[in-house]
Amino acid sequence: MQTDLFSFSDSMEEIEKEIRECKKCPLHKTRKHAVPGEGGHRRRVMFVGEAPGRREDELGRPFVGAAGKFLDELLSSIGLTREDVYITNIVKCRPPGNRDPTDMEIKLCSPFLDRQINLLNPRIICPLGRFSSKYILEKFGFQMESITKSQGKIYKTDKILILPMYHPAAALYHQYLKEELRKSFNILKALMEEEDL
Ligand code: URA
């Protein structure tokens, strides 16, 4: 009941504003721009990356650097554009030097992602990389053994389908991961057809 009331009164504009003004963790001191996320606000497919990189921090938009170019290519390979999906990150500000996000940063920032998920009510979530896969799987009651074992598998609850994938940035340096990501996108395509999305 609480959750329903909460999501009815929330809006993406409000969440984005709060993210841009957030000072809950030290990342706000080094960021140029917080990166709330973007895409069709009513879309049923959501991608969740790790945290903004340098280019994303400069522009305030998710996945606009080299990894983003590859993500665009993967989306286009199954006939999608950014407008067909919603793209965000588990941590909304850039960790300096692109280091991994800390447990504390994830803990403090993930309530924004939770609200985005409540609001968008996605049918499919594709977490990208090990940090967001662990967070999303555990949030919905699954255990993640490792990204290698979880990626490309579909985890189902009544409400939601989770399809963890390798992170596109990792795939830039490893041809094998590129192929695995292409396979995951084909699984996503089939899933969207099955779900009539
Ligand atoms: N890597 C991410 O995880 N997110 C971005 O927005 C860009 C690169």
mmCIF file of C-alpha atoms and ligand atoms in Angstrom:
data_model
loop_
_atom_site.group_PDB
_atom_site.id
_atom_site.type_symbol
_atom_site.label_atom_id
_atom_site.label_comp_id
_atom_site.label_asym_id
_atom_site.label_seq_id
_atom_site.Cartn_x
_atom_site.Cartn_y
_atom_site.Cartn_z
ATOM 1 C CA MET A 1 0.000 0.000 0.000
ATOM 2 C CA GLN A 2 2.775 2.337 0.989
ATOM 3 C CA THR A 3 4.620 1.550 -2.258
ATOM 4 C CA ASP A 4 1.541 2.298 -4.393
ATOM 5 C CA LEU A 5 0.944 5.648 -2.741
ATOM 6 C CA PHE A 6 4.626 6.452 -3.110
ATOM 7 C CA SER A 7 4.755 5.652 -6.830
ATOM 8 C CA PHE A 8 1.506 7.485 -7.667
ATOM 9 C CA SER A 9 2.772 10.700 -6.161
ATOM 10 C CA ASP A 10 6.314 10.444 -7.592
ATOM 11 C CA SER A 11 7.298 11.776 -11.018
ATOM 12 C CA MET A 12 10.374 11.360 -13.199
ATOM 13 C CA GLU A 13 10.878 15.134 -13.235
ATOM 14 C CA GLU A 14 10.954 15.187 -9.430
ATOM 15 C CA ILE A 15 13.402 12.256 -9.268
ATOM 16 C CA GLU A 16 15.675 13.864 -11.877
ATOM 17 C CA LYS A 17 15.638 17.176 -10.015
ATOM 18 C CA GLU A 18 16.555 15.469 -6.748
ATOM 19 C CA ILE A 19 19.385 13.562 -8.456
ATOM 20 C CA ARG A 20 20.802 16.770 -9.961
ATOM 21 C CA GLU A 21 20.728 18.468 -6.564
ATOM 22 C CA CYS A 22 21.844 15.437 -4.513
ATOM 23 C CA LYS A 23 24.694 15.872 -2.037
ATOM 24 C CA LYS A 24 24.283 12.614 -0.116
ATOM 25 C CA CYS A 25 27.733 11.268 -0.966
ATOM 26 C CA PRO A 26 31.136 12.824 -1.768
ATOM 27 C CA LEU A 27 30.734 12.179 -5.518
ATOM 28 C CA HIS A 28 28.785 15.449 -5.763
ATOM 29 C CA LYS A 29 32.013 17.337 -5.025
ATOM 30 C CA THR A 30 33.841 16.019 -8.085
ATOM 31 C CA ARG A 31 30.984 15.684 -10.580
ATOM 32 C CA LYS A 32 30.325 18.156 -13.394
ATOM 33 C CA HIS A 33 26.816 16.795 -13.956
ATOM 34 C CA ALA A 34 24.751 14.121 -12.272
ATOM 35 C CA VAL A 35 23.284 11.700 -14.810
ATOM 36 C CA PRO A 36 19.681 10.764 -13.940
ATOM 37 C CA GLY A 37 18.921 8.660 -17.029
ATOM 38 C CA GLU A 38 16.953 9.059 -20.230
ATOM 39 C CA GLY A 39 14.685 7.441 -22.763
ATOM 40 C CA GLY A 40 10.984 6.997 -23.207
ATOM 41 C CA HIS A 41 9.485 7.579 -19.776
ATOM 42 C CA ARG A 42 6.777 4.991 -20.333
ATOM 43 C CA ARG A 43 8.972 2.249 -21.754
ATOM 44 C CA ARG A 44 8.797 -1.276 -20.450
ATOM 45 C CA VAL A 45 12.458 -2.151 -21.071
ATOM 46 C CA MET A 46 15.078 -0.637 -18.795
ATOM 47 C CA PHE A 47 18.884 -0.825 -18.982
ATOM 48 C CA VAL A 48 20.839 -0.219 -15.785
ATOM 49 C CA GLY A 49 24.565 0.498 -16.114
ATOM 50 C CA GLU A 50 27.127 1.077 -13.403
ATOM 51 C CA ALA A 51 27.998 4.790 -13.139
ATOM 52 C CA PRO A 52 28.701 7.688 -15.510
ATOM 53 C CA GLY A 53 32.144 7.966 -17.092
ATOM 54 C CA ARG A 54 33.986 11.109 -18.169
ATOM 55 C CA ARG A 55 31.864 11.903 -21.226
ATOM 56 C CA GLU A 56 28.613 11.201 -19.378
ATOM 57 C CA ASP A 57 29.737 13.489 -16.540
ATOM 58 C CA GLU A 58 30.471 16.249 -19.066
ATOM 59 C CA LEU A 59 27.111 15.971 -20.815
ATOM 60 C CA GLY A 60 24.799 14.793 -18.015
ATOM 61 C CA ARG A 61 23.566 11.935 -20.229
ATOM 62 C CA PRO A 62 24.020 8.164 -19.808
ATOM 63 C CA PHE A 63 26.146 6.035 -22.141
ATOM 64 C CA VAL A 64 27.383 8.739 -24.522
ATOM 65 C CA GLY A 65 31.048 7.656 -24.621
ATOM 66 C CA ALA A 66 32.638 4.677 -26.356
ATOM 67 C CA ALA A 67 30.600 2.105 -24.393
ATOM 68 C CA GLY A 68 27.473 4.073 -25.304
ATOM 69 C CA LYS A 69 28.294 3.891 -29.012
ATOM 70 C CA PHE A 70 28.482 0.122 -28.697
ATOM 71 C CA LEU A 71 25.210 0.074 -26.731
ATOM 72 C CA ASP A 72 23.550 2.091 -29.535
ATOM 73 C CA GLU A 73 24.897 -0.424 -32.046
ATOM 74 C CA LEU A 74 23.504 -3.343 -29.997
ATOM 75 C CA LEU A 75 20.095 -1.650 -29.696
ATOM 76 C CA SER A 76 20.015 -0.958 -33.406
ATOM 77 C CA SER A 77 20.986 -4.587 -34.175
ATOM 78 C CA ILE A 78 17.587 -5.634 -32.767
ATOM 79 C CA GLY A 79 15.670 -2.731 -34.300
ATOM 80 C CA LEU A 80 15.554 -0.465 -31.222
ATOM 81 C CA THR A 81 16.559 3.128 -30.559
ATOM 82 C CA ARG A 82 17.191 4.842 -27.227
ATOM 83 C CA GLU A 83 13.662 6.195 -27.354
ATOM 84 C CA ASP A 84 12.277 2.657 -27.182
ATOM 85 C CA VAL A 85 13.925 1.954 -23.817
ATOM 86 C CA TYR A 86 14.968 3.708 -20.606
ATOM 87 C CA ILE A 87 18.697 3.881 -19.810
ATOM 88 C CA THR A 88 20.105 4.734 -16.401
ATOM 89 C CA ASN A 89 22.799 3.725 -13.894
ATOM 90 C CA ILE A 90 22.876 2.394 -10.364
ATOM 91 C CA VAL A 91 25.144 5.295 -9.297
ATOM 92 C CA LYS A 92 24.210 8.656 -10.826
ATOM 93 C CA CYS A 93 27.503 10.573 -10.451
ATOM 94 C CA ARG A 94 30.932 9.763 -11.837
ATOM 95 C CA PRO A 95 33.381 8.027 -9.494
ATOM 96 C CA PRO A 96 36.718 9.873 -9.993
ATOM 97 C CA GLY A 97 39.007 8.170 -12.493
ATOM 98 C CA ASN A 98 36.164 5.781 -13.385
ATOM 99 C CA ARG A 99 36.922 3.612 -10.362
ATOM 100 C CA ASP A 100 34.322 1.051 -9.264
ATOM 101 C CA PRO A 101 31.470 2.469 -7.194
ATOM 102 C CA THR A 102 31.786 1.733 -3.457
ATOM 103 C CA ASP A 103 29.191 -0.160 -1.406
ATOM 104 C CA MET A 104 28.349 3.094 0.359
ATOM 105 C CA GLU A 105 27.825 4.984 -2.916
ATOM 106 C CA ILE A 106 25.543 2.204 -4.145
ATOM 107 C CA LYS A 107 23.640 2.177 -0.854
ATOM 108 C CA LEU A 108 23.124 5.945 -0.859
ATOM 109 C CA CYS A 109 22.307 6.278 -4.561
ATOM 110 C CA SER A 110 20.206 3.172 -5.279
ATOM 111 C CA PRO A 111 16.973 4.583 -3.743
ATOM 112 C CA PHE A 112 16.806 6.829 -6.846
ATOM 113 C CA LEU A 113 16.968 3.752 -9.064
ATOM 114 C CA ASP A 114 14.314 2.047 -6.914
ATOM 115 C CA ARG A 115 11.998 5.029 -7.455
ATOM 116 C CA GLN A 116 12.683 5.025 -11.204
ATOM 117 C CA ILE A 117 11.806 1.325 -11.313
ATOM 118 C CA ASN A 118 8.602 1.899 -9.279
ATOM 119 C CA LEU A 119 7.576 4.696 -11.567
ATOM 120 C CA LEU A 120 8.382 3.133 -14.929
ATOM 121 C CA ASN A 121 7.148 -0.316 -13.930
ATOM 122 C CA PRO A 122 9.362 -2.031 -16.544
ATOM 123 C CA ARG A 123 8.513 -5.532 -17.712
ATOM 124 C CA ILE A 124 12.161 -6.262 -18.539
ATOM 125 C CA ILE A 125 15.266 -4.990 -16.753
ATOM 126 C CA CYS A 126 18.684 -5.573 -18.312
ATOM 127 C CA PRO A 127 21.393 -4.806 -15.764
ATOM 128 C CA LEU A 128 24.748 -4.178 -17.445
ATOM 129 C CA GLY A 129 27.815 -5.492 -15.617
ATOM 130 C CA ARG A 130 28.372 -7.089 -12.243
ATOM 131 C CA PHE A 131 27.460 -4.211 -9.898
ATOM 132 C CA SER A 132 24.027 -3.508 -11.327
ATOM 133 C CA SER A 133 23.337 -7.216 -11.962
ATOM 134 C CA LYS A 134 24.039 -8.014 -8.308
ATOM 135 C CA TYR A 135 21.893 -5.115 -7.112
ATOM 136 C CA ILE A 136 18.919 -5.847 -9.395
ATOM 137 C CA LEU A 137 18.975 -9.620 -8.874
ATOM 138 C CA GLU A 138 19.136 -9.264 -5.087
ATOM 139 C CA LYS A 139 16.440 -6.572 -5.092
ATOM 140 C CA PHE A 140 14.072 -9.063 -6.714
ATOM 141 C CA GLY A 141 15.079 -11.989 -4.488
ATOM 142 C CA PHE A 142 17.688 -13.762 -6.618
ATOM 143 C CA GLN A 143 21.272 -14.586 -5.777
ATOM 144 C CA MET A 144 24.040 -13.655 -8.209
ATOM 145 C CA GLU A 145 26.882 -16.154 -8.288
ATOM 146 C CA SER A 146 28.990 -14.283 -10.831
ATOM 147 C CA ILE A 147 28.345 -12.129 -13.877
ATOM 148 C CA THR A 148 29.777 -14.908 -16.054
ATOM 149 C CA LYS A 149 27.153 -17.365 -14.803
ATOM 150 C CA SER A 150 24.241 -14.906 -14.661
ATOM 151 C CA GLN A 151 24.628 -13.033 -17.936
ATOM 152 C CA GLY A 152 22.360 -14.121 -20.763
ATOM 153 C CA LYS A 153 19.976 -15.904 -18.348
ATOM 154 C CA ILE A 154 16.382 -14.850 -17.773
ATOM 155 C CA TYR A 155 15.281 -14.488 -14.149
ATOM 156 C CA LYS A 156 11.514 -14.365 -13.785
ATOM 157 C CA THR A 157 9.127 -13.102 -11.148
ATOM 158 C CA ASP A 158 5.391 -12.571 -11.788
ATOM 159 C CA LYS A 159 6.006 -8.910 -12.357
ATOM 160 C CA ILE A 160 9.412 -8.646 -13.889
ATOM 161 C CA LEU A 161 11.914 -10.368 -16.185
ATOM 162 C CA ILE A 162 15.600 -9.730 -15.530
ATOM 163 C CA LEU A 163 18.209 -10.365 -18.192
ATOM 164 C CA PRO A 164 21.715 -9.569 -16.874
ATOM 165 C CA MET A 165 24.326 -8.747 -19.496
ATOM 166 C CA TYR A 166 28.037 -8.040 -19.613
ATOM 167 C CA HIS A 167 28.913 -4.352 -19.449
ATOM 168 C CA PRO A 168 29.475 -2.872 -22.956
ATOM 169 C CA ALA A 169 32.648 -1.122 -21.719
ATOM 170 C CA ALA A 170 34.214 -4.481 -20.782
ATOM 171 C CA ALA A 171 33.294 -5.816 -24.215
ATOM 172 C CA LEU A 172 35.248 -3.038 -25.949
ATOM 173 C CA TYR A 173 38.470 -4.827 -25.020
ATOM 174 C CA HIS A 174 37.339 -8.438 -25.402
ATOM 175 C CA GLN A 175 35.917 -9.813 -28.629
ATOM 176 C CA TYR A 176 34.451 -12.792 -26.764
ATOM 177 C CA LEU A 177 32.344 -10.511 -24.525
ATOM 178 C CA LYS A 178 31.134 -8.630 -27.610
ATOM 179 C CA GLU A 179 29.778 -11.875 -29.014
ATOM 180 C CA GLU A 180 28.111 -12.722 -25.681
ATOM 181 C CA LEU A 181 26.466 -9.283 -25.613
ATOM 182 C CA ARG A 182 25.172 -9.753 -29.150
ATOM 183 C CA LYS A 183 23.669 -13.081 -28.049
ATOM 184 C CA SER A 184 22.068 -11.410 -25.011
ATOM 185 C CA PHE A 185 20.491 -8.772 -27.251
ATOM 186 C CA ASN A 186 19.026 -11.503 -29.441
ATOM 187 C CA ILE A 187 17.553 -13.084 -26.289
ATOM 188 C CA LEU A 188 16.096 -9.666 -25.417
ATOM 189 C CA LYS A 189 14.573 -9.374 -28.890
ATOM 190 C CA ALA A 190 12.873 -12.777 -28.570
ATOM 191 C CA LEU A 191 11.681 -11.903 -25.061
ATOM 192 C CA MET A 192 10.162 -8.618 -26.263
ATOM 193 C CA GLU A 193 8.358 -10.433 -29.065
ATOM 194 C CA GLU A 194 7.051 -13.052 -26.627
ATOM 195 C CA GLU A 195 5.872 -10.333 -24.254
ATOM 196 C CA ASP A 196 4.388 -8.267 -27.082
ATOM 197 C CA LEU A 197 6.443 -5.197 -26.097
HETATM 198 N N1 URA B 1 29.285 3.164 -18.150
HETATM 199 C C1 URA B 1 28.182 3.059 -17.379
HETATM 200 O O1 URA B 1 28.033 2.122 -16.615
HETATM 201 N N2 URA B 1 27.271 4.004 -17.479
HETATM 202 C C2 URA B 1 27.368 5.044 -18.301
HETATM 203 O O2 URA B 1 26.457 5.875 -18.332
HETATM 204 C C3 URA B 1 28.522 5.113 -19.104
HETATM 205 C C4 URA B 1 29.470 4.174 -19.017
#
